[in-house]
mmCIF file with all atom_site columns, C-alpha atoms in Angstrom:
data_model
loop_
_atom_site.group_PDB
_atom_site.id
_atom_site.type_symbol
_atom_site.label_atom_id
_atom_site.label_alt_id
_atom_site.label_comp_id
_atom_site.label_asym_id
_atom_site.label_entity_id
_atom_site.label_seq_id
_atom_site.pdbx_PDB_ins_code
_atom_site.Cartn_x
_atom_site.Cartn_y
_atom_site.Cartn_z
_atom_site.occupancy
_atom_site.B_iso_or_equiv
_atom_site.pdbx_formal_charge
_atom_site.auth_seq_id
_atom_site.auth_comp_id
_atom_site.auth_asym_id
_atom_site.auth_atom_id
_atom_site.pdbx_PDB_model_num
ATOM 1   C CA . MET A 1 1   ? -2.711  19.534  -9.454  1.00 92.00 ? 1   MET A CA 1
ATOM 2   C CA . ARG A 1 2   ? 0.543   21.450  -9.887  1.00 92.00 ? 2   ARG A CA 1
ATOM 3   C CA . LYS A 1 3   ? 0.493   22.490  -6.236  1.00 94.00 ? 3   LYS A CA 1
ATOM 4   C CA . PHE A 1 4   ? -0.871  19.286  -4.690  1.00 96.00 ? 4   PHE A CA 1
ATOM 5   C CA . ARG A 1 5   ? 2.026   17.841  -2.685  1.00 97.00 ? 5   ARG A CA 1
ATOM 6   C CA . ILE A 1 6   ? 2.107   14.031  -2.667  1.00 98.00 ? 6   ILE A CA 1
ATOM 7   C CA . VAL A 1 7   ? 4.716   11.943  -0.856  1.00 98.00 ? 7   VAL A CA 1
ATOM 8   C CA . VAL A 1 8   ? 4.895   8.424   -2.299  1.00 98.00 ? 8   VAL A CA 1
ATOM 9   C CA . ASP A 1 9   ? 6.506   6.358   0.422   1.00 98.00 ? 9   ASP A CA 1
ATOM 10  C CA . VAL A 1 10  ? 8.372   3.132   -0.366  1.00 98.00 ? 10  VAL A CA 1
ATOM 11  C CA . GLY A 1 11  ? 7.240   0.813   2.412   1.00 97.00 ? 11  GLY A CA 1
ATOM 12  C CA . HIS A 1 12  ? 10.014  -0.719  4.561   1.00 97.00 ? 12  HIS A CA 1
ATOM 13  C CA . THR A 1 13  ? 13.768  -0.299  4.032   1.00 97.00 ? 13  THR A CA 1
ATOM 14  C CA . PRO A 1 14  ? 16.662  -2.307  2.568   1.00 95.00 ? 14  PRO A CA 1
ATOM 15  C CA . ASP A 1 15  ? 17.642  -3.263  6.147   1.00 94.00 ? 15  ASP A CA 1
ATOM 16  C CA . SER A 1 16  ? 14.099  -4.068  7.257   1.00 96.00 ? 16  SER A CA 1
ATOM 17  C CA . TYR A 1 17  ? 12.604  -5.328  4.032   1.00 97.00 ? 17  TYR A CA 1
ATOM 18  C CA . GLY A 1 18  ? 9.136   -6.433  5.122   1.00 97.00 ? 18  GLY A CA 1
ATOM 19  C CA . ALA A 1 19  ? 7.656   -9.732  3.975   1.00 97.00 ? 19  ALA A CA 1
ATOM 20  C CA . LEU A 1 20  ? 9.281   -12.354 1.791   1.00 97.00 ? 20  LEU A CA 1
ATOM 21  C CA . SER A 1 21  ? 7.399   -13.360 -1.325  1.00 98.00 ? 21  SER A CA 1
ATOM 22  C CA . ALA A 1 22  ? 6.515   -16.952 -2.189  1.00 98.00 ? 22  ALA A CA 1
ATOM 23  C CA . ARG A 1 23  ? 9.728   -17.027 -4.244  1.00 97.00 ? 23  ARG A CA 1
ATOM 24  C CA . ASN A 1 24  ? 11.866  -15.451 -1.520  1.00 97.00 ? 24  ASN A CA 1
ATOM 25  C CA . ASP A 1 25  ? 12.045  -11.922 -2.923  1.00 97.00 ? 25  ASP A CA 1
ATOM 26  C CA . PRO A 1 26  ? 11.925  -9.104  -0.341  1.00 98.00 ? 26  PRO A CA 1
ATOM 27  C CA . GLU A 1 27  ? 8.833   -6.929  -0.237  1.00 98.00 ? 27  GLU A CA 1
ATOM 28  C CA . PHE A 1 28  ? 10.965  -3.771  -0.320  1.00 98.00 ? 28  PHE A CA 1
ATOM 29  C CA . GLY A 1 29  ? 11.905  -4.416  -3.954  1.00 98.00 ? 29  GLY A CA 1
ATOM 30  C CA . PHE A 1 30  ? 8.267   -4.750  -4.984  1.00 98.00 ? 30  PHE A CA 1
ATOM 31  C CA . ASN A 1 31  ? 7.408   -1.588  -3.075  1.00 98.00 ? 31  ASN A CA 1
ATOM 32  C CA . TYR A 1 32  ? 10.264  0.398   -4.607  1.00 98.00 ? 32  TYR A CA 1
ATOM 33  C CA . ARG A 1 33  ? 9.450   -0.536  -8.195  1.00 98.00 ? 33  ARG A CA 1
ATOM 34  C CA . LEU A 1 34  ? 5.761   0.266   -7.859  1.00 98.00 ? 34  LEU A CA 1
ATOM 35  C CA . ALA A 1 35  ? 6.258   3.465   -5.839  1.00 98.00 ? 35  ALA A CA 1
ATOM 36  C CA . ARG A 1 36  ? 8.771   4.745   -8.397  1.00 98.00 ? 36  ARG A CA 1
ATOM 37  C CA . LEU A 1 37  ? 6.293   4.056   -11.206 1.00 98.00 ? 37  LEU A CA 1
ATOM 38  C CA . ILE A 1 38  ? 3.433   5.746   -9.315  1.00 98.00 ? 38  ILE A CA 1
ATOM 39  C CA . THR A 1 39  ? 5.646   8.797   -8.761  1.00 98.00 ? 39  THR A CA 1
ATOM 40  C CA . ALA A 1 40  ? 6.574   8.987   -12.443 1.00 98.00 ? 40  ALA A CA 1
ATOM 41  C CA . LYS A 1 41  ? 2.932   8.560   -13.462 1.00 98.00 ? 41  LYS A CA 1
ATOM 42  C CA . LEU A 1 42  ? 1.766   11.336  -11.145 1.00 98.00 ? 42  LEU A CA 1
ATOM 43  C CA . LYS A 1 43  ? 4.447   13.698  -12.388 1.00 98.00 ? 43  LYS A CA 1
ATOM 44  C CA . SER A 1 44  ? 3.546   12.966  -16.015 1.00 97.00 ? 44  SER A CA 1
ATOM 45  C CA . GLU A 1 45  ? -0.104  13.725  -15.195 1.00 95.00 ? 45  GLU A CA 1
ATOM 46  C CA . GLY A 1 46  ? 0.780   17.174  -13.872 1.00 97.00 ? 46  GLY A CA 1
ATOM 47  C CA . PHE A 1 47  ? 1.403   16.532  -10.156 1.00 98.00 ? 47  PHE A CA 1
ATOM 48  C CA . ALA A 1 48  ? 4.724   18.357  -10.225 1.00 97.00 ? 48  ALA A CA 1
ATOM 49  C CA . GLU A 1 49  ? 5.172   18.389  -6.430  1.00 97.00 ? 49  GLU A CA 1
ATOM 50  C CA . THR A 1 50  ? 5.159   14.588  -6.085  1.00 98.00 ? 50  THR A CA 1
ATOM 51  C CA . ARG A 1 51  ? 8.131   13.198  -4.160  1.00 97.00 ? 51  ARG A CA 1
ATOM 52  C CA . LEU A 1 52  ? 9.398   9.620   -3.859  1.00 98.00 ? 52  LEU A CA 1
ATOM 53  C CA . LEU A 1 53  ? 10.460  8.771   -0.306  1.00 98.00 ? 53  LEU A CA 1
ATOM 54  C CA . VAL A 1 54  ? 13.005  6.005   0.276   1.00 98.00 ? 54  VAL A CA 1
ATOM 55  C CA . THR A 1 55  ? 14.010  5.501   3.909   1.00 97.00 ? 55  THR A CA 1
ATOM 56  C CA . ASP A 1 56  ? 16.917  3.565   5.390   1.00 95.00 ? 56  ASP A CA 1
ATOM 57  C CA . GLY A 1 57  ? 17.572  1.990   8.761   1.00 95.00 ? 57  GLY A CA 1
ATOM 58  C CA . LYS A 1 58  ? 15.663  -0.315  11.056  1.00 95.00 ? 58  LYS A CA 1
ATOM 59  C CA . ALA A 1 59  ? 11.903  -0.642  11.017  1.00 91.00 ? 59  ALA A CA 1
ATOM 60  C CA . ARG A 1 60  ? 10.611  1.546   13.846  1.00 92.00 ? 60  ARG A CA 1
ATOM 61  C CA . PRO A 1 61  ? 13.066  4.459   13.546  1.00 95.00 ? 61  PRO A CA 1
ATOM 62  C CA . SER A 1 62  ? 12.336  4.575   9.816   1.00 96.00 ? 62  SER A CA 1
ATOM 63  C CA . LEU A 1 63  ? 8.651   5.140   10.525  1.00 96.00 ? 63  LEU A CA 1
ATOM 64  C CA . PHE A 1 64  ? 9.358   8.402   12.320  1.00 96.00 ? 64  PHE A CA 1
ATOM 65  C CA . LYS A 1 65  ? 11.754  9.486   9.557   1.00 96.00 ? 65  LYS A CA 1
ATOM 66  C CA . ARG A 1 66  ? 8.863   9.109   7.105   1.00 97.00 ? 66  ARG A CA 1
ATOM 67  C CA . VAL A 1 67  ? 6.501   11.108  9.269   1.00 97.00 ? 67  VAL A CA 1
ATOM 68  C CA . SER A 1 68  ? 9.106   13.843  9.760   1.00 97.00 ? 68  SER A CA 1
ATOM 69  C CA . PHE A 1 69  ? 9.706   14.090  6.011   1.00 96.00 ? 69  PHE A CA 1
ATOM 70  C CA . ALA A 1 70  ? 5.993   14.326  5.207   1.00 96.00 ? 70  ALA A CA 1
ATOM 71  C CA . ASN A 1 71  ? 5.265   16.857  7.944   1.00 96.00 ? 71  ASN A CA 1
ATOM 72  C CA . GLY A 1 72  ? 8.354   18.923  7.213   1.00 96.00 ? 72  GLY A CA 1
ATOM 73  C CA . GLY A 1 73  ? 7.453   19.125  3.539   1.00 94.00 ? 73  GLY A CA 1
ATOM 74  C CA . ARG A 1 74  ? 3.842   20.042  4.359   1.00 94.00 ? 74  ARG A CA 1
ATOM 75  C CA . ALA A 1 75  ? 2.489   17.218  2.227   1.00 96.00 ? 75  ALA A CA 1
ATOM 76  C CA . ASP A 1 76  ? -1.157  17.172  1.170   1.00 97.00 ? 76  ASP A CA 1
ATOM 77  C CA . LEU A 1 77  ? -1.149  13.383  0.889   1.00 98.00 ? 77  LEU A CA 1
ATOM 78  C CA . PHE A 1 78  ? 1.137   10.687  2.249   1.00 98.00 ? 78  PHE A CA 1
ATOM 79  C CA . LEU A 1 79  ? 0.727   7.473   0.239   1.00 98.00 ? 79  LEU A CA 1
ATOM 80  C CA . SER A 1 80  ? 2.625   4.458   1.580   1.00 98.00 ? 80  SER A CA 1
ATOM 81  C CA . VAL A 1 81  ? 3.105   1.611   -0.906  1.00 98.00 ? 81  VAL A CA 1
ATOM 82  C CA . HIS A 1 82  ? 3.282   -1.998  0.297   1.00 98.00 ? 82  HIS A CA 1
ATOM 83  C CA . HIS A 1 83  ? 2.642   -5.583  -0.807  1.00 98.00 ? 83  HIS A CA 1
ATOM 84  C CA . ASP A 1 84  ? 0.737   -8.081  1.280   1.00 98.00 ? 84  ASP A CA 1
ATOM 85  C CA . SER A 1 85  ? 1.427   -11.356 3.066   1.00 98.00 ? 85  SER A CA 1
ATOM 86  C CA . VAL A 1 86  ? -0.518  -13.378 5.667   1.00 97.00 ? 86  VAL A CA 1
ATOM 87  C CA . PRO A 1 87  ? -0.016  -14.268 9.349   1.00 96.00 ? 87  PRO A CA 1
ATOM 88  C CA . ASP A 1 88  ? 2.626   -16.967 9.845   1.00 96.00 ? 88  ASP A CA 1
ATOM 89  C CA . LYS A 1 89  ? 0.066   -19.555 10.947  1.00 96.00 ? 89  LYS A CA 1
ATOM 90  C CA . LEU A 1 90  ? -1.513  -19.475 7.471   1.00 97.00 ? 90  LEU A CA 1
ATOM 91  C CA . LEU A 1 91  ? 1.720   -20.204 5.593   1.00 98.00 ? 91  LEU A CA 1
ATOM 92  C CA . GLU A 1 92  ? 2.358   -23.465 3.758   1.00 98.00 ? 92  GLU A CA 1
ATOM 93  C CA . THR A 1 93  ? 5.724   -24.804 2.593   1.00 98.00 ? 93  THR A CA 1
ATOM 94  C CA . TRP A 1 94  ? 6.980   -25.609 -0.886  1.00 98.00 ? 94  TRP A CA 1
ATOM 95  C CA . GLU A 1 95  ? 10.331  -25.817 -2.629  1.00 96.00 ? 95  GLU A CA 1
ATOM 96  C CA . PHE A 1 96  ? 11.455  -23.074 -5.003  1.00 96.00 ? 96  PHE A CA 1
ATOM 97  C CA . ASP A 1 97  ? 14.868  -23.100 -6.706  1.00 94.00 ? 97  ASP A CA 1
ATOM 98  C CA . GLY A 1 98  ? 15.969  -25.856 -4.363  1.00 94.00 ? 98  GLY A CA 1
ATOM 99  C CA . ALA A 1 99  ? 15.145  -23.905 -1.205  1.00 92.00 ? 99  ALA A CA 1
ATOM 100 C CA . LYS A 1 100 ? 12.366  -24.333 1.328   1.00 94.00 ? 100 LYS A CA 1
ATOM 101 C CA . SER A 1 101 ? 9.922   -21.496 0.790   1.00 97.00 ? 101 SER A CA 1
ATOM 102 C CA . TYR A 1 102 ? 6.571   -20.345 2.133   1.00 98.00 ? 102 TYR A CA 1
ATOM 103 C CA . PHE A 1 103 ? 3.335   -19.430 0.390   1.00 98.00 ? 103 PHE A CA 1
ATOM 104 C CA . SER A 1 104 ? -0.383  -18.974 0.879   1.00 98.00 ? 104 SER A CA 1
ATOM 105 C CA . ASP A 1 105 ? -2.651  -19.133 -2.157  1.00 98.00 ? 105 ASP A CA 1
ATOM 106 C CA . ARG A 1 106 ? -5.752  -18.837 0.021   1.00 97.00 ? 106 ARG A CA 1
ATOM 107 C CA . PHE A 1 107 ? -6.058  -15.048 -0.261  1.00 97.00 ? 107 PHE A CA 1
ATOM 108 C CA . SER A 1 108 ? -5.321  -12.439 -2.901  1.00 98.00 ? 108 SER A CA 1
ATOM 109 C CA . GLY A 1 109 ? -6.134  -8.847  -3.792  1.00 98.00 ? 109 GLY A CA 1
ATOM 110 C CA . HIS A 1 110 ? -5.233  -5.312  -2.764  1.00 98.00 ? 110 HIS A CA 1
ATOM 111 C CA . SER A 1 111 ? -6.367  -3.345  0.273   1.00 98.00 ? 111 SER A CA 1
ATOM 112 C CA . LEU A 1 112 ? -6.344  0.244   1.520   1.00 98.00 ? 112 LEU A CA 1
ATOM 113 C CA . PHE A 1 113 ? -5.886  1.428   5.101   1.00 98.00 ? 113 PHE A CA 1
ATOM 114 C CA . VAL A 1 114 ? -6.618  4.702   6.896   1.00 98.00 ? 114 VAL A CA 1
ATOM 115 C CA . SER A 1 115 ? -6.393  5.790   10.534  1.00 98.00 ? 115 SER A CA 1
ATOM 116 C CA . GLN A 1 116 ? -9.144  7.494   12.467  1.00 98.00 ? 116 GLN A CA 1
ATOM 117 C CA . GLN A 1 117 ? -6.394  9.114   14.546  1.00 98.00 ? 117 GLN A CA 1
ATOM 118 C CA . ASN A 1 118 ? -5.195  11.037  11.514  1.00 98.00 ? 118 ASN A CA 1
ATOM 119 C CA . PRO A 1 119 ? -6.196  14.736  11.755  1.00 97.00 ? 119 PRO A CA 1
ATOM 120 C CA . HIS A 1 120 ? -7.546  14.521  8.195   1.00 98.00 ? 120 HIS A CA 1
ATOM 121 C CA . PHE A 1 121 ? -9.367  11.225  8.560   1.00 98.00 ? 121 PHE A CA 1
ATOM 122 C CA . ALA A 1 122 ? -12.325 12.204  6.369   1.00 98.00 ? 122 ALA A CA 1
ATOM 123 C CA . THR A 1 123 ? -10.034 13.275  3.531   1.00 98.00 ? 123 THR A CA 1
ATOM 124 C CA . SER A 1 124 ? -7.887  10.148  3.948   1.00 98.00 ? 124 SER A CA 1
ATOM 125 C CA . LEU A 1 125 ? -11.001 7.992   3.701   1.00 98.00 ? 125 LEU A CA 1
ATOM 126 C CA . MET A 1 126 ? -12.205 9.865   0.629   1.00 98.00 ? 126 MET A CA 1
ATOM 127 C CA . LEU A 1 127 ? -8.854  9.446   -1.126  1.00 98.00 ? 127 LEU A CA 1
ATOM 128 C CA . ALA A 1 128 ? -8.657  5.750   -0.215  1.00 98.00 ? 128 ALA A CA 1
ATOM 129 C CA . ARG A 1 129 ? -12.155 5.207   -1.576  1.00 98.00 ? 129 ARG A CA 1
ATOM 130 C CA . MET A 1 130 ? -11.239 6.966   -4.813  1.00 98.00 ? 130 MET A CA 1
ATOM 131 C CA . ILE A 1 131 ? -8.161  4.775   -5.279  1.00 98.00 ? 131 ILE A CA 1
ATOM 132 C CA . GLY A 1 132 ? -10.200 1.679   -4.473  1.00 98.00 ? 132 GLY A CA 1
ATOM 133 C CA . LYS A 1 133 ? -12.878 2.678   -6.970  1.00 98.00 ? 133 LYS A CA 1
ATOM 134 C CA . GLN A 1 134 ? -10.318 3.138   -9.719  1.00 98.00 ? 134 GLN A CA 1
ATOM 135 C CA . LEU A 1 135 ? -8.742  -0.250  -8.968  1.00 98.00 ? 135 LEU A CA 1
ATOM 136 C CA . LYS A 1 136 ? -12.173 -1.879  -9.051  1.00 98.00 ? 136 LYS A CA 1
ATOM 137 C CA . GLU A 1 137 ? -12.941 -0.257  -12.406 1.00 98.00 ? 137 GLU A CA 1
ATOM 138 C CA . GLN A 1 138 ? -9.773  -1.908  -13.721 1.00 97.00 ? 138 GLN A CA 1
ATOM 139 C CA . GLY A 1 139 ? -11.219 -5.290  -12.796 1.00 97.00 ? 139 GLY A CA 1
ATOM 140 C CA . LEU A 1 140 ? -9.137  -5.823  -9.654  1.00 98.00 ? 140 LEU A CA 1
ATOM 141 C CA . HIS A 1 141 ? -10.602 -7.180  -6.416  1.00 98.00 ? 141 HIS A CA 1
ATOM 142 C CA . TYR A 1 142 ? -9.733  -6.294  -2.853  1.00 98.00 ? 142 TYR A CA 1
ATOM 143 C CA . ALA A 1 143 ? -8.502  -8.623  -0.096  1.00 98.00 ? 143 ALA A CA 1
ATOM 144 C CA . SER A 1 144 ? -11.489 -9.499  2.063   1.00 96.00 ? 144 SER A CA 1
ATOM 145 C CA . GLN A 1 145 ? -9.701  -11.562 4.702   1.00 97.00 ? 145 GLN A CA 1
ATOM 146 C CA . TYR A 1 146 ? -9.009  -8.710  7.119   1.00 97.00 ? 146 TYR A CA 1
ATOM 147 C CA . THR A 1 147 ? -12.474 -9.052  8.623   1.00 97.00 ? 147 THR A CA 1
ATOM 148 C CA . LEU A 1 148 ? -11.957 -12.752 9.479   1.00 97.00 ? 148 LEU A CA 1
ATOM 149 C CA . PRO A 1 149 ? -11.101 -14.050 12.984  1.00 96.00 ? 149 PRO A CA 1
ATOM 150 C CA . VAL A 1 150 ? -8.270  -16.130 11.476  1.00 96.00 ? 150 VAL A CA 1
ATOM 151 C CA . MET A 1 151 ? -6.345  -12.883 10.912  1.00 97.00 ? 151 MET A CA 1
ATOM 152 C CA . GLY A 1 152 ? -5.894  -12.441 14.671  1.00 95.00 ? 152 GLY A CA 1
ATOM 153 C CA . ARG A 1 153 ? -4.194  -9.141  15.507  1.00 93.00 ? 153 ARG A CA 1
ATOM 154 C CA . TYR A 1 154 ? -4.245  -8.237  11.813  1.00 95.00 ? 154 TYR A CA 1
ATOM 155 C CA . ARG A 1 155 ? -8.043  -8.190  11.771  1.00 97.00 ? 155 ARG A CA 1
ATOM 156 C CA . HIS A 1 156 ? -9.466  -4.755  10.919  1.00 97.00 ? 156 HIS A CA 1
ATOM 157 C CA . GLN A 1 157 ? -12.764 -2.975  10.561  1.00 98.00 ? 157 GLN A CA 1
ATOM 158 C CA . LEU A 1 158 ? -13.971 -2.716  6.978   1.00 98.00 ? 158 LEU A CA 1
ATOM 159 C CA . LEU A 1 159 ? -15.016 0.884   6.329   1.00 98.00 ? 159 LEU A CA 1
ATOM 160 C CA . ASP A 1 160 ? -16.015 0.449   2.693   1.00 98.00 ? 160 ASP A CA 1
ATOM 161 C CA . LYS A 1 161 ? -17.163 -3.001  1.599   1.00 98.00 ? 161 LYS A CA 1
ATOM 162 C CA . ASP A 1 162 ? -17.449 -1.935  -2.047  1.00 98.00 ? 162 ASP A CA 1
ATOM 163 C CA . VAL A 1 163 ? -13.805 -0.969  -2.649  1.00 98.00 ? 163 VAL A CA 1
ATOM 164 C CA . GLY A 1 164 ? -11.892 -2.451  0.301   1.00 98.00 ? 164 GLY A CA 1
ATOM 165 C CA . VAL A 1 165 ? -10.931 0.357   2.669   1.00 98.00 ? 165 VAL A CA 1
ATOM 166 C CA . TYR A 1 166 ? -10.011 -0.726  6.214   1.00 98.00 ? 166 TYR A CA 1
ATOM 167 C CA . ARG A 1 167 ? -9.418  1.122   9.460   1.00 98.00 ? 167 ARG A CA 1
ATOM 168 C CA . TYR A 1 168 ? -5.938  0.697   10.973  1.00 98.00 ? 168 TYR A CA 1
ATOM 169 C CA . ASP A 1 169 ? -5.550  3.280   13.725  1.00 97.00 ? 169 ASP A CA 1
ATOM 170 C CA . GLY A 1 170 ? -2.221  2.173   15.172  1.00 91.00 ? 170 GLY A CA 1
ATOM 171 C CA . LEU A 1 171 ? 0.030   2.621   12.143  1.00 96.00 ? 171 LEU A CA 1
ATOM 172 C CA . VAL A 1 172 ? 2.555   5.392   12.789  1.00 97.00 ? 172 VAL A CA 1
ATOM 173 C CA . VAL A 1 173 ? 2.671   6.578   9.171   1.00 97.00 ? 173 VAL A CA 1
ATOM 174 C CA . LEU A 1 174 ? -1.112  6.960   9.092   1.00 98.00 ? 174 LEU A CA 1
ATOM 175 C CA . SER A 1 175 ? -1.761  8.382   12.541  1.00 97.00 ? 175 SER A CA 1
ATOM 176 C CA . ARG A 1 176 ? 1.241   10.706  13.053  1.00 97.00 ? 176 ARG A CA 1
ATOM 177 C CA . THR A 1 177 ? 1.275   12.494  9.710   1.00 97.00 ? 177 THR A CA 1
ATOM 178 C CA . ARG A 1 178 ? -0.358  15.909  9.679   1.00 97.00 ? 178 ARG A CA 1
ATOM 179 C CA . SER A 1 179 ? -1.620  15.392  6.122   1.00 97.00 ? 179 SER A CA 1
ATOM 180 C CA . ALA A 1 180 ? -4.157  12.956  4.746   1.00 98.00 ? 180 ALA A CA 1
ATOM 181 C CA . ALA A 1 181 ? -2.547  9.501   4.704   1.00 98.00 ? 181 ALA A CA 1
ATOM 182 C CA . VAL A 1 182 ? -3.357  6.220   2.946   1.00 98.00 ? 182 VAL A CA 1
ATOM 183 C CA . LEU A 1 183 ? -1.529  2.892   2.970   1.00 98.00 ? 183 LEU A CA 1
ATOM 184 C CA . LEU A 1 184 ? -1.920  0.774   -0.148  1.00 98.00 ? 184 LEU A CA 1
ATOM 185 C CA . GLU A 1 185 ? -1.282  -2.967  -0.072  1.00 98.00 ? 185 GLU A CA 1
ATOM 186 C CA . ALA A 1 186 ? -1.081  -3.379  -3.832  1.00 98.00 ? 186 ALA A CA 1
ATOM 187 C CA . GLY A 1 187 ? -1.431  -7.155  -3.898  1.00 98.00 ? 187 GLY A CA 1
ATOM 188 C CA . SER A 1 188 ? -0.356  -10.388 -2.222  1.00 98.00 ? 188 SER A CA 1
ATOM 189 C CA . ILE A 1 189 ? 3.212   -11.515 -2.918  1.00 98.00 ? 189 ILE A CA 1
ATOM 190 C CA . ILE A 1 190 ? 2.814   -14.605 -0.719  1.00 98.00 ? 190 ILE A CA 1
ATOM 191 C CA . ASN A 1 191 ? 0.186   -15.848 -3.185  1.00 98.00 ? 191 ASN A CA 1
ATOM 192 C CA . ARG A 1 192 ? 2.185   -17.611 -5.899  1.00 98.00 ? 192 ARG A CA 1
ATOM 193 C CA . ASP A 1 193 ? 0.041   -16.494 -8.842  1.00 98.00 ? 193 ASP A CA 1
ATOM 194 C CA . GLU A 1 194 ? -0.456  -12.945 -7.662  1.00 98.00 ? 194 GLU A CA 1
ATOM 195 C CA . GLU A 1 195 ? 3.256   -12.562 -6.953  1.00 98.00 ? 195 GLU A CA 1
ATOM 196 C CA . MET A 1 196 ? 3.886   -13.119 -10.656 1.00 98.00 ? 196 MET A CA 1
ATOM 197 C CA . GLU A 1 197 ? 1.195   -10.583 -11.545 1.00 98.00 ? 197 GLU A CA 1
ATOM 198 C CA . MET A 1 198 ? 2.655   -7.988  -9.187  1.00 98.00 ? 198 MET A CA 1
ATOM 199 C CA . ASN A 1 199 ? 6.016   -8.457  -10.901 1.00 96.00 ? 199 ASN A CA 1
ATOM 200 C CA . SER A 1 200 ? 4.540   -7.732  -14.333 1.00 97.00 ? 200 SER A CA 1
ATOM 201 C CA . PRO A 1 201 ? 4.867   -4.244  -15.880 1.00 97.00 ? 201 PRO A CA 1
ATOM 202 C CA . GLU A 1 202 ? 1.227   -4.498  -17.010 1.00 98.00 ? 202 GLU A CA 1
ATOM 203 C CA . ARG A 1 203 ? -0.133  -4.909  -13.477 1.00 98.00 ? 203 ARG A CA 1
ATOM 204 C CA . GLN A 1 204 ? 2.144   -2.197  -12.140 1.00 98.00 ? 204 GLN A CA 1
ATOM 205 C CA . GLU A 1 205 ? 0.905   0.190   -14.857 1.00 98.00 ? 205 GLU A CA 1
ATOM 206 C CA . VAL A 1 206 ? -2.710  -0.574  -13.931 1.00 98.00 ? 206 VAL A CA 1
ATOM 207 C CA . VAL A 1 207 ? -2.100  0.236   -10.254 1.00 98.00 ? 207 VAL A CA 1
ATOM 208 C CA . ALA A 1 208 ? -0.122  3.398   -11.014 1.00 98.00 ? 208 ALA A CA 1
ATOM 209 C CA . GLY A 1 209 ? -2.797  4.555   -13.456 1.00 98.00 ? 209 GLY A CA 1
ATOM 210 C CA . ALA A 1 210 ? -5.536  3.960   -10.889 1.00 98.00 ? 210 ALA A CA 1
ATOM 211 C CA . VAL A 1 211 ? -3.704  6.070   -8.289  1.00 98.00 ? 211 VAL A CA 1
ATOM 212 C CA . ALA A 1 212 ? -3.186  8.907   -10.778 1.00 98.00 ? 212 ALA A CA 1
ATOM 213 C CA . ALA A 1 213 ? -6.827  8.824   -11.873 1.00 98.00 ? 213 ALA A CA 1
ATOM 214 C CA . ALA A 1 214 ? -7.963  8.990   -8.246  1.00 98.00 ? 214 ALA A CA 1
ATOM 215 C CA . MET A 1 215 ? -5.727  11.976  -7.559  1.00 98.00 ? 215 MET A CA 1
ATOM 216 C CA . ARG A 1 216 ? -7.089  13.776  -10.630 1.00 97.00 ? 216 ARG A CA 1
ATOM 217 C CA . GLU A 1 217 ? -10.647 13.149  -9.481  1.00 96.00 ? 217 GLU A CA 1
ATOM 218 C CA . PHE A 1 218 ? -9.867  14.455  -6.014  1.00 96.00 ? 218 PHE A CA 1
ATOM 219 C CA . CYS A 1 219 ? -8.287  17.670  -7.297  1.00 94.00 ? 219 CYS A CA 1
ATOM 220 C CA . GLU A 1 220 ? -11.160 18.260  -9.721  1.00 93.00 ? 220 GLU A CA 1
ATOM 221 C CA . ARG A 1 221 ? -13.666 17.935  -6.882  1.00 87.00 ? 221 ARG A CA 1
ATOM 222 C CA . ARG A 1 222 ? -11.731 20.475  -4.824  1.00 78.00 ? 222 ARG A CA 1
#
């Protein structure tokens, strides 16, 4: 565990902040808070080589900065932390704090993504399954909508129907890293109830604890 190098990537950047929540908060802020907590939790559990990665700039150039950092540091695992939304066609409107806002309460839950183009696909899949199992044991459910036709270009193959691991080959941060790589969508911030849960310290602690437990299990198996 002391030598296992984990890069915890904060998804998106301040300039390219990802999705907007149902209450108009940028995804980047959610990602940063959770990724920072996951990093602290891993370090406290003995993963001394864990590094938090915060990237600046526009969306696509930032992706290659992330890959370069992970590959240059010879990471053993690249974990990218995100929060979920839905395709625009599924959004509904409401008013929050006097402003027109968008939401979708139709779907909720976390999800995990891996790329078959990653050179360590089998290890990536194993790690994703371990994280998913730990989240399930905490009573959390995964987002099942990615198999549905309504998701359009965001539809993905479900690799593990028990814990919610999907295949997403085209993602740069999953396919270009030379280490195992997993992307975690920790929950839906476009769902009005789940947005509030994702903002709570209790939910964030549960997710961070699940990641740390999965990493311990992986290292013990090795």
